[in-house]
mmCIF file of C-alpha atoms in Angstrom:
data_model
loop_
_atom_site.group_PDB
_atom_site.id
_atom_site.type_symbol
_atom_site.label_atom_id
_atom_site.label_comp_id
_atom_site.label_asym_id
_atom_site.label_seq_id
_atom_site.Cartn_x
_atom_site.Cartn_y
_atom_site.Cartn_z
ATOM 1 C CA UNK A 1 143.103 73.446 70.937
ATOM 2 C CA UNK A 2 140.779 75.755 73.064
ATOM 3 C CA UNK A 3 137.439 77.169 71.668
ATOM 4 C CA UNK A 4 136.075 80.507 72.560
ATOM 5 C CA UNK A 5 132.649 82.151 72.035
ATOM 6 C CA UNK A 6 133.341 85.672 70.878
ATOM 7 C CA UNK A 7 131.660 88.636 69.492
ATOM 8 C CA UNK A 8 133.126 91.708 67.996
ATOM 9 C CA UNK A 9 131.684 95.055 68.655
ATOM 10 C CA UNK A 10 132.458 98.461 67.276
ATOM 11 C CA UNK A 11 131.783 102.135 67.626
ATOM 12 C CA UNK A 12 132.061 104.299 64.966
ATOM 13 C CA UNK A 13 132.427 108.139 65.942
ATOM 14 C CA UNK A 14 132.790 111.383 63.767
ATOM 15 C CA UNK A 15 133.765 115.114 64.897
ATOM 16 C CA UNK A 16 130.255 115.812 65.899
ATOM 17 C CA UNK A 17 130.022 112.724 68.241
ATOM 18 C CA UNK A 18 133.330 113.022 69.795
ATOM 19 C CA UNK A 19 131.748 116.450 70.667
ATOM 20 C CA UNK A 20 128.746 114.857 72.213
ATOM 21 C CA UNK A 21 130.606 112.048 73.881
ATOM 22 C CA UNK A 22 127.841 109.480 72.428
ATOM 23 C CA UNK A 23 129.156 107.113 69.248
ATOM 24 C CA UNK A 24 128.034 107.835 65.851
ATOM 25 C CA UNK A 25 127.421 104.410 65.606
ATOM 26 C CA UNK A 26 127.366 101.388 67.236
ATOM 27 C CA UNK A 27 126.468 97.645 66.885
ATOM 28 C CA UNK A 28 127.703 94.079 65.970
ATOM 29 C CA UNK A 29 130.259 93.335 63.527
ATOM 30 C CA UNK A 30 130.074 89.882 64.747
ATOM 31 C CA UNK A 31 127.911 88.110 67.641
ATOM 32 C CA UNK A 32 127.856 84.748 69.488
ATOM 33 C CA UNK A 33 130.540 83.230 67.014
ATOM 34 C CA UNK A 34 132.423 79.727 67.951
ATOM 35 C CA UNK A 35 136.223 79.983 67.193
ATOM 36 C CA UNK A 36 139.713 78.120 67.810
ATOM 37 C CA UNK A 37 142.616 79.590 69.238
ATOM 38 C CA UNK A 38 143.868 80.815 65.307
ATOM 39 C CA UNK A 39 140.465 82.091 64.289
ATOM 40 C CA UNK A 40 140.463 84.064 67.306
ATOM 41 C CA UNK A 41 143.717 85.545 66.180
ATOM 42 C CA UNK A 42 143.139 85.748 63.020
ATOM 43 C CA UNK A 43 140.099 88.102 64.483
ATOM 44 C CA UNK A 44 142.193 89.974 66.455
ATOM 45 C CA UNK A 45 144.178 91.151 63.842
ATOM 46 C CA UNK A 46 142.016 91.629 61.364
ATOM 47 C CA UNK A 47 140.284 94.372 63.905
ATOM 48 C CA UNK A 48 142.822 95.582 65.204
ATOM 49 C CA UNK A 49 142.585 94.381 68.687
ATOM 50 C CA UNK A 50 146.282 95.146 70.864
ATOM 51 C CA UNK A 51 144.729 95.962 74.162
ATOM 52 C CA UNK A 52 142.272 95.011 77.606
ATOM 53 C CA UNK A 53 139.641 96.603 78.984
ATOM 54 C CA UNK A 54 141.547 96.499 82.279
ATOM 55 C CA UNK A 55 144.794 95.719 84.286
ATOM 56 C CA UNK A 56 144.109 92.647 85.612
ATOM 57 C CA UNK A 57 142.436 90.781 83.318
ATOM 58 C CA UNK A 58 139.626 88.467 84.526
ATOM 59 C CA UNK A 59 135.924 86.608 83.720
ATOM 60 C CA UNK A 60 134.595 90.019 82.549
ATOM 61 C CA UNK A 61 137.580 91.734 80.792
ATOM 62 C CA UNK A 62 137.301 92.907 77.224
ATOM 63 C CA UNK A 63 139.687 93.343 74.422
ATOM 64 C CA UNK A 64 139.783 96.668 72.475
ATOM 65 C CA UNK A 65 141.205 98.431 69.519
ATOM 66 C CA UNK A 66 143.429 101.094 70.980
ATOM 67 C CA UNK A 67 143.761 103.078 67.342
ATOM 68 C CA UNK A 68 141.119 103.944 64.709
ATOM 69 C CA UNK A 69 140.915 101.683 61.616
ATOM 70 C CA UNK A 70 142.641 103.731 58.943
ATOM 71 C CA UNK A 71 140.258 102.975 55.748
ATOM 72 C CA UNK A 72 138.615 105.171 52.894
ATOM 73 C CA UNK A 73 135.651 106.970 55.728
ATOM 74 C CA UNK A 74 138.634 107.068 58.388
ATOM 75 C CA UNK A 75 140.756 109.648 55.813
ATOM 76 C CA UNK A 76 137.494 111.096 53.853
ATOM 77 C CA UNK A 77 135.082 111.613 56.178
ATOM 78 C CA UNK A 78 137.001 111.648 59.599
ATOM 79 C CA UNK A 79 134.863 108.989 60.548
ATOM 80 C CA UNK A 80 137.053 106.487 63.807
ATOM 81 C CA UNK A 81 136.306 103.012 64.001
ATOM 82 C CA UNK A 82 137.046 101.084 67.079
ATOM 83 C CA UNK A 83 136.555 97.681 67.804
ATOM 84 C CA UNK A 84 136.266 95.476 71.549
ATOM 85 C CA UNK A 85 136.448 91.723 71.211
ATOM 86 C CA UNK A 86 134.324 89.954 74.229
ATOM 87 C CA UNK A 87 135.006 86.602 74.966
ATOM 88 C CA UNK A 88 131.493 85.150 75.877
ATOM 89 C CA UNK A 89 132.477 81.622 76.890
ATOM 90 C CA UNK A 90 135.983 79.964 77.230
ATOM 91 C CA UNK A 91 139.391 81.190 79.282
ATOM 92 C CA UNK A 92 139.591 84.745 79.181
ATOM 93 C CA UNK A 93 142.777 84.853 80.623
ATOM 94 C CA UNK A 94 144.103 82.236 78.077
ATOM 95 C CA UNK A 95 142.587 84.263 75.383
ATOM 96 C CA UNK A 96 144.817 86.884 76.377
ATOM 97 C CA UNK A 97 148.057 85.047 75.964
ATOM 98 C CA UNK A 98 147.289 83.507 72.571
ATOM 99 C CA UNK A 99 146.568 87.591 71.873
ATOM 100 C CA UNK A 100 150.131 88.338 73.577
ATOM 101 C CA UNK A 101 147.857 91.025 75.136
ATOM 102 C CA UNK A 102 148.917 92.103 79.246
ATOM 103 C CA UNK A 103 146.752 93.531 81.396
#
């Protein structure tokens, strides 16, 4: 079973920011974190993650959140949370079909 290096990222926007262009908020949900191949999807679904950063998917591709989390600030507050997975050491491209994700 392959292990991966991974950290979790989000940004966190609100009507005002998606005005600005610039998040509301941004940061680490989690950083530098060793996991197997279920952990990662385990991860994965657990932040939503269904998508790449790009078509063809290589050493540097990302995997994002393509819809907002739908929790309590989502529906009160109209606060979007999105979330990009980066593989920082192991087979991206293997990552990707334990994900089911396509470029």
């Amino acid at each position: 079973m392959s292990k991966f290096i991974i950290s979790v990222t989000y940004e966190h926007q609100d009507e005002t920011s998606l005005e600005s262009g610039e998040p509301y908020e941004r940061g680490y949900e989690i950083e530098g974190q060793e996991v197997d191949e279920d952990e990662l999807k385990a991860i994965a679904n657990e932040y939503g993650v269904n998508a790449a950063s790009s078509t063809v998917i290589g050493q540097f591709t990302w995997f994002n959140s393509s819809s907002p989390r739908e929790d309590r600030e989502y529906f009160e507050k109209g606060i979007e949370k999105f979330f990009s997975l980066h593989i920082k050491k192991g087979d991206v491209l293997h990552a990707a079909r334990i994900l089911n994700i396509k470029g």
